[in-house]
Amino acid sequence: MRELVAHIGMALTAVDRLLGEPEPARQDGRLVDWPFAIGAHADSIAATARRLAAEHPGLGAHLDEVERRFTDRLDTHPGSRLLPTGAGALPLADYLVTRTVELVVHTDDLNAAVPGLDIPYDRQALAACTRLLADALAAKAPGGSTEVRIPPYAVVQCVEGPRHTWGTPPNVVETDPLTWARLAAGRTAWHDAVAGAKVSASGERADLGPYLPLLA
């Protein structure tokens, strides 16, 4: 549990750390590629979380300091400032969208780990997280045969096959934002979500199981 809380703080300290690096000369990364790049750093991220949990017995005070430094740094850098991320050089504004994914997914982890905790999800963070992960699906499974709806935040076309142009799409997937985040992060298996009526999937190309999870 302490390591999870420390990991949540790392979502913000990453911004501070990257702002301390030399600014790249040009942007060579895409926001939509970020979900596929983080898996390569999973071991080092986990090791850092363990270290931080051990070094900060008072994690509440640590998170307060993390928030203060994060806010101070944002006040002094424009959104266009490039950062050397694991997905290539990205503008600060784009990288902040990736932080919403981290915070939503791990807030959900924390709520699942502590019954009754019920930390609320910021609406704007949930919206940004949903849209990025939906766009990542469209990048991983390009095409126009399947419409994926995650109301009220996102609709994307994906999966190879005949492109839908008018009327009711022949292949439709619909779910809610938190279920989508859980699917994309590997917290929920596709077949379990469908069986539990957390996902509605109709059509021969509506099986997204082969493309999930997205956060490798």
Coordinates of N, CA and C in Angstrom, one line a residue:
M1 N 0.8 -1.2 0.0 CA 0.0 0.0 0.0 C 0.9 1.3 0.0
R2 N 1.9 1.3 0.8 CA 2.8 2.4 0.9 C 3.5 2.6 -0.5
E3 N 3.9 1.6 -1.1 CA 4.5 1.7 -2.4 C 3.5 2.2 -3.5
L4 N 2.3 1.9 -3.4 CA 1.3 2.4 -4.3 C 1.1 3.9 -4.1
V5 N 1.0 4.3 -2.8 CA 0.9 5.8 -2.6 C 2.1 6.5 -3.1
A6 N 3.3 5.9 -2.8 CA 4.5 6.6 -3.3 C 4.5 6.6 -4.9
H7 N 4.0 5.6 -5.5 CA 3.9 5.6 -7.0 C 3.0 6.7 -7.5
I8 N 1.9 6.9 -6.8 CA 1.0 8.0 -7.2 C 1.8 9.4 -7.1
G9 N 2.6 9.6 -6.1 CA 3.4 10.8 -6.0 C 4.3 10.9 -7.2
M10 N 4.8 9.8 -7.6 CA 5.8 9.8 -8.7 C 5.2 10.3 -10.0
A11 N 3.9 10.2 -10.2 CA 3.3 10.8 -11.4 C 3.5 12.2 -11.5
L12 N 3.7 12.9 -10.4 CA 4.0 14.4 -10.4 C 5.5 14.7 -10.3
T13 N 6.2 13.9 -9.5 CA 7.6 14.1 -9.5 C 8.3 13.9 -10.8
A14 N 7.7 13.1 -11.7 CA 8.3 12.9 -13.0 C 8.3 14.2 -13.8
V15 N 7.3 15.0 -13.6 CA 7.3 16.3 -14.3 C 8.5 17.2 -13.8
D16 N 8.7 17.2 -12.5 CA 9.7 18.0 -11.9 C 11.1 17.5 -12.4
R17 N 11.2 16.2 -12.4 CA 12.5 15.6 -12.8 C 12.8 15.9 -14.3
L18 N 11.8 15.8 -15.2 CA 12.0 16.0 -16.6 C 12.3 17.5 -16.9
L19 N 11.7 18.4 -16.1 CA 11.9 19.8 -16.3 C 13.4 20.2 -15.9
G20 N 14.0 19.3 -15.1 CA 15.4 19.5 -14.7 C 16.4 19.1 -15.7
E21 N 15.9 18.4 -16.8 CA 16.7 17.9 -17.8 C 16.9 19.0 -18.9
P22 N 17.9 18.9 -19.7 CA 18.1 19.9 -20.8 C 16.9 19.7 -21.8
E23 N 16.4 20.8 -22.3 CA 15.3 20.8 -23.2 C 15.7 20.2 -24.6
P24 N 15.0 19.2 -25.1 CA 15.3 18.7 -26.4 C 15.2 19.8 -27.5
A25 N 15.9 19.6 -28.6 CA 15.9 20.6 -29.6 C 14.6 20.6 -30.4
R26 N 14.0 19.5 -30.5 CA 12.7 19.4 -31.3 C 11.8 18.3 -30.8
Q27 N 10.6 18.4 -31.1 CA 9.6 17.3 -30.7 C 9.8 16.1 -31.6
D28 N 10.0 14.9 -31.1 CA 10.1 13.7 -31.9 C 9.2 12.6 -31.4
G29 N 8.3 12.9 -30.5 CA 7.4 11.9 -29.9 C 6.0 12.3 -30.2
R30 N 5.1 11.4 -30.0 CA 3.6 11.7 -30.1 C 3.0 11.2 -28.8
L31 N 2.0 12.0 -28.3 CA 1.3 11.7 -27.1 C 0.7 10.3 -27.2
V32 N 0.1 10.0 -28.3 CA -0.6 8.7 -28.4 C 0.3 7.5 -28.3
D33 N 1.7 7.7 -28.4 CA 2.6 6.6 -28.3 C 3.0 6.3 -26.9
W34 N 2.7 7.3 -26.0 CA 3.1 7.1 -24.6 C 2.7 5.8 -23.9
P35 N 1.4 5.5 -24.1 CA 1.0 4.2 -23.4 C 1.8 3.0 -23.7
F36 N 2.3 3.0 -24.9 CA 3.1 1.8 -25.4 C 4.5 1.8 -25.0
A37 N 5.0 3.0 -24.4 CA 6.4 3.1 -24.1 C 6.7 2.9 -22.6
I38 N 5.7 2.9 -21.8 CA 6.0 2.9 -20.3 C 6.4 1.5 -19.8
G39 N 6.0 0.5 -20.5 CA 6.3 -0.9 -20.1 C 7.8 -1.1 -20.0
A40 N 8.6 -0.5 -20.8 CA 10.0 -0.7 -20.8 C 10.7 -0.1 -19.5
H41 N 9.9 0.7 -18.8 CA 10.5 1.3 -17.6 C 9.8 0.8 -16.3
A42 N 9.0 -0.3 -16.4 CA 8.3 -0.8 -15.3 C 9.1 -1.2 -14.1
D43 N 10.2 -1.9 -14.3 CA 11.1 -2.3 -13.2 C 11.7 -1.2 -12.5
S44 N 12.2 -0.2 -13.2 CA 12.8 1.0 -12.5 C 11.8 1.8 -11.8
I45 N 10.6 1.9 -12.3 CA 9.5 2.6 -11.7 C 9.1 1.9 -10.4
A46 N 9.0 0.6 -10.4 CA 8.7 -0.1 -9.2 C 9.8 0.0 -8.1
A47 N 11.0 0.0 -8.6 CA 12.1 0.1 -7.6 C 12.1 1.5 -7.0
T48 N 11.9 2.5 -7.8 CA 11.8 3.9 -7.2 C 10.7 4.0 -6.2
A49 N 9.5 3.4 -6.5 CA 8.4 3.5 -5.6 C 8.8 2.8 -4.3
R50 N 9.4 1.7 -4.3 CA 9.9 1.0 -3.1 C 10.8 1.9 -2.3
R51 N 11.7 2.5 -3.0 CA 12.7 3.3 -2.3 C 12.0 4.5 -1.6
L52 N 11.1 5.2 -2.3 CA 10.4 6.3 -1.8 C 9.6 6.0 -0.6
A53 N 8.9 4.8 -0.7 CA 8.1 4.4 0.4 C 8.9 4.1 1.7
A54 N 10.2 3.6 1.5 CA 11.0 3.4 2.6 C 11.6 4.7 3.2
E55 N 11.9 5.6 2.3 CA 12.6 6.9 2.7 C 11.6 7.9 3.4
H56 N 10.3 7.7 3.1 CA 9.4 8.7 3.6 C 8.3 8.0 4.5
P57 N 8.6 7.9 5.8 CA 7.6 7.3 6.7 C 6.3 8.1 6.8
G58 N 6.4 9.4 6.6 CA 5.3 10.2 6.6 C 4.9 10.5 5.1
L59 N 4.2 9.6 4.5 CA 3.9 9.8 3.0 C 2.9 11.0 2.8
G60 N 2.1 11.3 3.8 CA 1.3 12.5 3.6 C 2.1 13.8 3.4
A61 N 3.1 14.0 4.3 CA 3.9 15.1 4.2 C 4.7 15.1 2.8
H62 N 5.1 13.9 2.4 CA 5.8 13.8 1.2 C 5.0 14.2 0.0
L63 N 3.7 13.8 0.0 CA 2.8 14.1 -1.1 C 2.5 15.6 -1.1
D64 N 2.4 16.2 0.1 CA 2.2 17.7 0.2 C 3.4 18.4 -0.5
E65 N 4.6 18.0 -0.3 CA 5.8 18.6 -0.9 C 5.8 18.3 -2.4
V66 N 5.4 17.1 -2.8 CA 5.3 16.8 -4.2 C 4.4 17.8 -4.9
E67 N 3.2 18.0 -4.3 CA 2.2 18.9 -4.9 C 2.7 20.3 -5.0
R68 N 3.4 20.8 -3.9 CA 3.9 22.1 -3.9 C 5.0 22.3 -5.0
R69 N 5.9 21.4 -5.2 CA 6.9 21.5 -6.2 C 6.3 21.4 -7.6
F70 N 5.4 20.6 -7.8 CA 4.7 20.4 -9.1 C 4.0 21.7 -9.5
T71 N 3.3 22.3 -8.5 CA 2.6 23.6 -8.8 C 3.5 24.7 -9.1
D72 N 4.6 24.8 -8.3 CA 5.6 25.8 -8.5 C 6.3 25.7 -9.9
R73 N 6.6 24.5 -10.3 CA 7.2 24.3 -11.6 C 6.3 24.7 -12.8
L74 N 5.0 24.3 -12.6 CA 4.1 24.6 -13.7 C 3.9 26.1 -13.9
D75 N 4.0 26.8 -12.8 CA 3.9 28.3 -12.9 C 5.0 29.0 -13.6
T76 N 6.1 28.3 -13.8 CA 7.3 28.9 -14.4 C 7.7 28.4 -15.8
H77 N 6.9 27.4 -16.3 CA 7.2 26.9 -17.6 C 5.9 26.9 -18.5
P78 N 6.1 27.2 -19.8 CA 5.0 27.2 -20.7 C 4.6 25.8 -21.1
G79 N 3.4 25.6 -21.6 CA 3.0 24.2 -22.0 C 3.8 23.7 -23.2
S80 N 4.4 24.6 -24.0 CA 5.2 24.2 -25.1 C 6.6 23.7 -24.8
R81 N 7.0 23.9 -23.6 CA 8.3 23.5 -23.2 C 8.5 22.0 -23.4
L82 N 9.5 21.5 -24.1 CA 9.7 20.1 -24.5 C 10.4 19.4 -23.3
L83 N 9.9 18.1 -23.1 CA 10.5 17.3 -22.1 C 11.0 16.0 -22.7
P84 N 12.1 15.4 -22.3 CA 12.7 14.2 -22.8 C 12.0 13.0 -22.2
T85 N 10.8 12.6 -22.6 CA 10.1 11.5 -22.0 C 10.5 10.1 -22.6
G86 N 10.0 9.0 -22.0 CA 10.2 7.7 -22.6 C 9.6 7.5 -23.9
A87 N 8.7 8.4 -24.3 CA 8.0 8.2 -25.6 C 8.6 9.3 -26.6
G88 N 9.7 9.8 -26.3 CA 10.3 10.9 -27.1 C 10.1 12.2 -26.5
A89 N 10.6 13.2 -27.2 CA 10.4 14.6 -26.7 C 8.9 15.1 -26.9
L90 N 8.3 15.4 -25.8 CA 6.9 15.9 -25.9 C 6.7 17.2 -25.2
P91 N 5.8 18.0 -25.6 CA 5.5 19.3 -24.9 C 5.0 19.0 -23.5
L92 N 5.3 19.9 -22.6 CA 4.8 19.8 -21.2 C 3.3 19.6 -21.2
A93 N 2.6 20.3 -22.0 CA 1.1 20.2 -22.0 C 0.6 18.8 -22.4
D94 N 1.3 18.1 -23.3 CA 1.0 16.8 -23.7 C 1.4 15.8 -22.5
Y95 N 2.5 16.0 -22.0 CA 3.0 15.1 -20.9 C 2.0 15.2 -19.7
L96 N 1.5 16.3 -19.4 CA 0.5 16.4 -18.3 C -0.7 15.6 -18.6
V97 N -1.1 15.3 -19.8 CA -2.2 14.4 -20.1 C -1.8 13.0 -19.7
T98 N -0.6 12.6 -19.8 CA -0.2 11.3 -19.4 C -0.2 11.2 -17.9
R99 N -0.1 12.3 -17.2 CA -0.2 12.2 -15.7 C -1.6 11.9 -15.3
T100 N -2.6 12.4 -16.1 CA -4.0 12.1 -15.7 C -4.2 10.6 -15.8
V101 N -3.6 9.9 -16.8 CA -3.7 8.4 -16.9 C -3.2 7.8 -15.6
E102 N -2.0 8.2 -15.2 CA -1.3 7.6 -14.0 C -2.2 7.9 -12.8
L103 N -2.7 9.1 -12.6 CA -3.5 9.4 -11.4 C -4.8 8.7 -11.4
V104 N -5.5 8.6 -12.5 CA -6.8 7.9 -12.6 C -6.6 6.4 -12.3
V105 N -5.7 5.8 -13.0 CA -5.5 4.3 -12.8 C -5.1 4.0 -11.4
H106 N -4.1 4.8 -10.8 CA -3.6 4.4 -9.5 C -4.6 4.9 -8.4
T107 N -5.4 5.9 -8.6 CA -6.4 6.2 -7.7 C -7.4 5.1 -7.6
D108 N -7.7 4.5 -8.8 CA -8.6 3.3 -8.9 C -8.0 2.1 -8.1
D109 N -6.7 1.9 -8.3 CA -6.0 0.9 -7.6 C -6.1 1.1 -6.1
L110 N -6.0 2.3 -5.6 CA -6.0 2.6 -4.2 C -7.4 2.4 -3.7
N111 N -8.4 2.8 -4.4 CA -9.8 2.6 -4.0 C -10.1 1.1 -3.9
A112 N -9.6 0.3 -4.8 CA -9.8 -1.1 -4.8 C -9.1 -1.8 -3.7
A113 N -8.0 -1.3 -3.3 CA -7.2 -1.9 -2.2 C -7.7 -1.6 -0.8
V114 N -8.4 -0.4 -0.7 CA -8.9 0.0 0.6 C -10.4 0.1 0.6
P115 N -11.2 -0.9 0.9 CA -12.6 -0.8 0.9 C -13.2 0.4 1.6
G116 N -14.1 1.1 1.0 CA -14.7 2.2 1.7 C -13.9 3.5 1.5
L117 N -12.7 3.5 0.9 CA -11.9 4.7 0.8 C -12.6 5.7 -0.1
D118 N -13.0 5.3 -1.3 CA -13.8 6.1 -2.3 C -13.2 7.5 -2.5
I119 N -12.0 7.5 -2.9 CA -11.4 8.8 -3.3 C -12.1 9.2 -4.6
P120 N -12.6 10.4 -4.7 CA -13.3 10.8 -5.9 C -12.4 11.0 -7.1
Y121 N -12.9 10.9 -8.3 CA -12.1 11.0 -9.6 C -12.4 12.4 -10.1
D122 N -11.4 13.2 -10.4 CA -11.6 14.5 -11.0 C -12.1 14.3 -12.4
R123 N -13.2 15.0 -12.7 CA -13.9 14.9 -14.0 C -13.0 15.2 -15.1
Q124 N -12.2 16.3 -15.0 CA -11.3 16.7 -16.2 C -10.2 15.6 -16.4
A125 N -9.7 15.1 -15.2 CA -8.6 14.1 -15.3 C -9.2 12.8 -16.0
L126 N -10.4 12.4 -15.6 CA -11.0 11.2 -16.1 C -11.3 11.4 -17.6
A127 N -11.7 12.6 -18.0 CA -11.9 12.9 -19.4 C -10.7 12.8 -20.2
A128 N -9.6 13.4 -19.8 CA -8.3 13.4 -20.5 C -7.7 12.0 -20.6
C129 N -7.8 11.3 -19.5 CA -7.4 9.9 -19.4 C -8.1 9.0 -20.4
T130 N -9.4 9.2 -20.5 CA -10.3 8.4 -21.4 C -9.9 8.7 -22.8
R131 N -9.8 9.9 -23.2 CA -9.5 10.3 -24.5 C -8.2 9.8 -25.0
L132 N -7.2 9.9 -24.2 CA -5.8 9.5 -24.6 C -5.8 7.9 -24.8
L133 N -6.4 7.2 -23.9 CA -6.4 5.7 -24.0 C -7.3 5.3 -25.2
A134 N -8.4 6.0 -25.5 CA -9.2 5.7 -26.7 C -8.4 6.0 -28.0
D135 N -7.6 7.1 -28.0 CA -6.8 7.4 -29.2 C -5.7 6.4 -29.3
A136 N -5.2 5.9 -28.2 CA -4.1 4.9 -28.2 C -4.7 3.6 -28.9
L137 N -5.9 3.2 -28.5 CA -6.5 2.1 -29.1 C -6.6 2.2 -30.7
A138 N -7.1 3.4 -31.1 CA -7.2 3.7 -32.5 C -5.8 3.6 -33.2
A139 N -4.8 4.0 -32.5 CA -3.4 3.9 -33.1 C -2.9 2.5 -33.1
K140 N -3.3 1.7 -32.1 CA -2.8 0.3 -32.1 C -3.6 -0.6 -33.1
A141 N -4.9 -0.3 -33.3 CA -5.7 -1.1 -34.1 C -6.4 -0.1 -35.2
P142 N -5.6 0.4 -36.1 CA -6.1 1.4 -37.0 C -7.2 0.7 -38.0
G143 N -8.1 1.5 -38.3 CA -9.2 1.1 -39.2 C -10.5 1.8 -38.9
G144 N -11.5 1.4 -39.6 CA -12.8 2.1 -39.4 C -14.0 1.2 -39.3
S145 N -13.8 0.0 -39.0 CA -14.9 -1.0 -39.0 C -15.6 -1.0 -37.6
T146 N -15.0 -0.6 -36.6 CA -15.6 -0.7 -35.2 C -15.6 0.7 -34.6
E147 N -16.8 1.0 -34.0 CA -16.9 2.3 -33.3 C -16.9 2.0 -31.8
V148 N -16.0 2.6 -31.1 CA -15.8 2.4 -29.6 C -16.3 3.7 -29.0
R149 N -17.3 3.6 -28.1 CA -18.0 4.7 -27.5 C -17.7 4.6 -26.0
I150 N -17.2 5.7 -25.4 CA -16.9 5.8 -24.0 C -17.6 7.1 -23.5
P151 N -18.9 7.1 -23.4 CA -19.6 8.4 -23.0 C -19.3 8.7 -21.6
P152 N -19.2 10.1 -21.3 CA -19.5 11.2 -22.3 C -18.2 11.7 -22.9
Y153 N -17.1 11.0 -22.9 CA -15.8 11.6 -23.2 C -15.2 11.3 -24.6
A154 N -15.5 10.1 -25.1 CA -14.7 9.7 -26.3 C -15.5 8.8 -27.2
V155 N -15.2 8.9 -28.5 CA -15.7 8.0 -29.6 C -14.6 7.9 -30.6
V156 N -14.2 6.6 -30.9 CA -13.1 6.4 -31.9 C -13.5 5.3 -32.8
Q157 N -13.0 5.4 -34.0 CA -13.1 4.3 -35.0 C -11.8 3.5 -35.0
C158 N -11.9 2.2 -35.1 CA -10.7 1.4 -35.1 C -11.0 0.0 -35.7
V159 N -10.0 -0.8 -35.8 CA -10.0 -2.2 -36.3 C -10.2 -2.2 -37.9
E160 N -9.3 -2.9 -38.5 CA -9.3 -3.1 -39.9 C -10.6 -3.8 -40.4
G161 N -11.1 -3.4 -41.6 CA -12.3 -3.9 -42.1 C -13.1 -2.9 -42.8
P162 N -14.3 -3.2 -43.3 CA -15.1 -2.2 -44.1 C -15.4 -1.0 -43.2
R163 N -15.1 0.1 -43.8 CA -15.3 1.4 -43.0 C -16.8 1.8 -43.0
H164 N -17.2 2.1 -41.8 CA -18.6 2.6 -41.6 C -18.7 4.1 -42.0
T165 N -19.7 4.4 -42.8 CA -19.8 5.8 -43.2 C -21.1 6.5 -42.9
W166 N -22.2 5.6 -42.7 CA -23.5 6.3 -42.4 C -24.4 5.2 -41.7
G167 N -25.4 5.7 -41.0 CA -26.3 4.9 -40.3 C -25.7 4.3 -39.0
T168 N -26.3 3.2 -38.5 CA -25.8 2.5 -37.3 C -24.6 1.7 -37.7
P169 N -23.5 1.9 -36.9 CA -22.3 1.1 -37.2 C -22.6 -0.4 -37.0
P170 N -22.0 -1.3 -37.9 CA -22.2 -2.7 -37.7 C -21.5 -3.3 -36.5
N171 N -20.4 -2.7 -36.1 CA -19.6 -3.1 -34.9 C -19.5 -2.0 -33.9
V172 N -20.1 -2.2 -32.7 CA -20.1 -1.2 -31.7 C -19.7 -1.7 -30.4
V173 N -18.8 -1.0 -29.7 CA -18.4 -1.3 -28.4 C -18.7 -0.1 -27.5
E174 N -19.3 -0.3 -26.4 CA -19.6 0.8 -25.5 C -19.3 0.4 -24.0
T175 N -18.7 1.3 -23.3 CA -18.4 1.1 -21.9 C -18.3 2.5 -21.2
D176 N -18.1 2.4 -19.9 CA -18.0 3.7 -19.1 C -16.5 4.0 -18.9
P177 N -16.2 5.2 -18.6 CA -14.7 5.6 -18.5 C -13.9 4.8 -17.5
L178 N -14.4 4.5 -16.3 CA -13.5 3.7 -15.4 C -13.3 2.3 -15.9
T179 N -14.3 1.7 -16.4 CA -14.1 0.3 -17.0 C -13.1 0.4 -18.1
W180 N -13.2 1.4 -19.0 CA -12.2 1.6 -20.0 C -10.8 1.7 -19.5
A181 N -10.6 2.5 -18.5 CA -9.3 2.7 -17.9 C -8.8 1.4 -17.3
R182 N -9.7 0.6 -16.7 CA -9.3 -0.7 -16.2 C -8.9 -1.7 -17.3
L183 N -9.6 -1.7 -18.4 CA -9.3 -2.5 -19.5 C -8.0 -2.1 -20.1
A184 N -7.8 -0.8 -20.3 CA -6.6 -0.4 -21.0 C -5.3 -0.6 -20.1
A185 N -5.5 -0.6 -18.8 CA -4.4 -0.8 -17.9 C -4.2 -2.2 -17.5
G186 N -5.1 -3.1 -18.0 CA -4.9 -4.5 -17.6 C -5.5 -4.9 -16.3
R187 N -6.2 -4.0 -15.6 CA -6.8 -4.3 -14.3 C -8.1 -5.2 -14.5
T188 N -8.7 -5.1 -15.6 CA -9.9 -6.0 -15.9 C -9.7 -6.6 -17.3
A189 N -10.0 -7.9 -17.4 CA -9.8 -8.7 -18.6 C -11.1 -8.4 -19.5
W190 N -10.9 -8.4 -20.8 CA -11.9 -8.1 -21.7 C -13.1 -9.0 -21.6
H191 N -12.8 -10.3 -21.5 CA -13.9 -11.3 -21.4 C -14.7 -11.2 -20.1
D192 N -14.0 -10.8 -19.1 CA -14.7 -10.6 -17.8 C -15.6 -9.4 -17.8
A193 N -15.1 -8.3 -18.5 CA -15.9 -7.1 -18.6 C -17.2 -7.3 -19.4
V194 N -17.0 -8.1 -20.5 CA -18.2 -8.4 -21.3 C -19.2 -9.3 -20.6
A195 N -18.6 -10.3 -19.9 CA -19.5 -11.3 -19.2 C -20.2 -10.6 -18.1
G196 N -19.6 -9.6 -17.4 CA -20.2 -8.9 -16.3 C -21.0 -7.7 -16.7
A197 N -21.3 -7.6 -18.0 CA -22.1 -6.5 -18.6 C -21.5 -5.1 -18.3
K198 N -20.2 -5.1 -18.1 CA -19.5 -3.8 -18.0 C -19.2 -3.2 -19.4
V199 N -19.2 -4.1 -20.4 CA -19.0 -3.7 -21.8 C -20.1 -4.2 -22.6
S200 N -20.6 -3.4 -23.5 CA -21.5 -3.9 -24.6 C -20.8 -4.0 -25.9
A201 N -20.8 -5.2 -26.5 CA -20.0 -5.4 -27.7 C -20.9 -6.1 -28.7
S202 N -21.1 -5.5 -29.9 CA -22.0 -6.1 -30.9 C -21.3 -6.1 -32.2
G203 N -21.4 -7.2 -33.0 CA -20.7 -7.2 -34.3 C -19.5 -8.1 -34.3
E204 N -19.2 -8.7 -35.5 CA -18.1 -9.6 -35.7 C -16.8 -9.1 -35.4
R205 N -16.6 -7.8 -35.5 CA -15.3 -7.1 -35.3 C -15.4 -6.3 -34.0
A206 N -16.2 -6.7 -33.0 CA -16.3 -5.9 -31.8 C -15.5 -6.5 -30.6
D207 N -14.7 -7.5 -30.9 CA -13.8 -8.1 -29.9 C -12.5 -7.3 -29.8
L208 N -12.4 -6.6 -28.7 CA -11.1 -5.8 -28.6 C -10.1 -6.5 -27.7
G209 N -10.4 -7.8 -27.3 CA -9.5 -8.5 -26.5 C -8.1 -8.6 -27.0
P210 N -7.9 -8.8 -28.3 CA -6.6 -9.0 -28.9 C -5.7 -7.7 -28.8
Y211 N -6.4 -6.5 -28.5 CA -5.6 -5.2 -28.5 C -5.4 -4.7 -27.1
L212 N -5.9 -5.4 -26.1 CA -5.8 -5.0 -24.7 C -4.9 -5.9 -23.9
P213 N -4.3 -5.4 -22.9 CA -4.3 -4.0 -22.4 C -3.4 -3.1 -23.3
L214 N -3.5 -1.8 -23.1 CA -2.8 -0.8 -23.9 C -1.5 -0.4 -23.2
L215 N -1.6 -0.3 -21.9 CA -0.4 0.1 -21.1 C 0.5 -1.1 -20.9
A216 N 1.4 -1.3 -21.8 CA 2.2 -2.5 -21.8 C 3.3 -2.4 -20.8

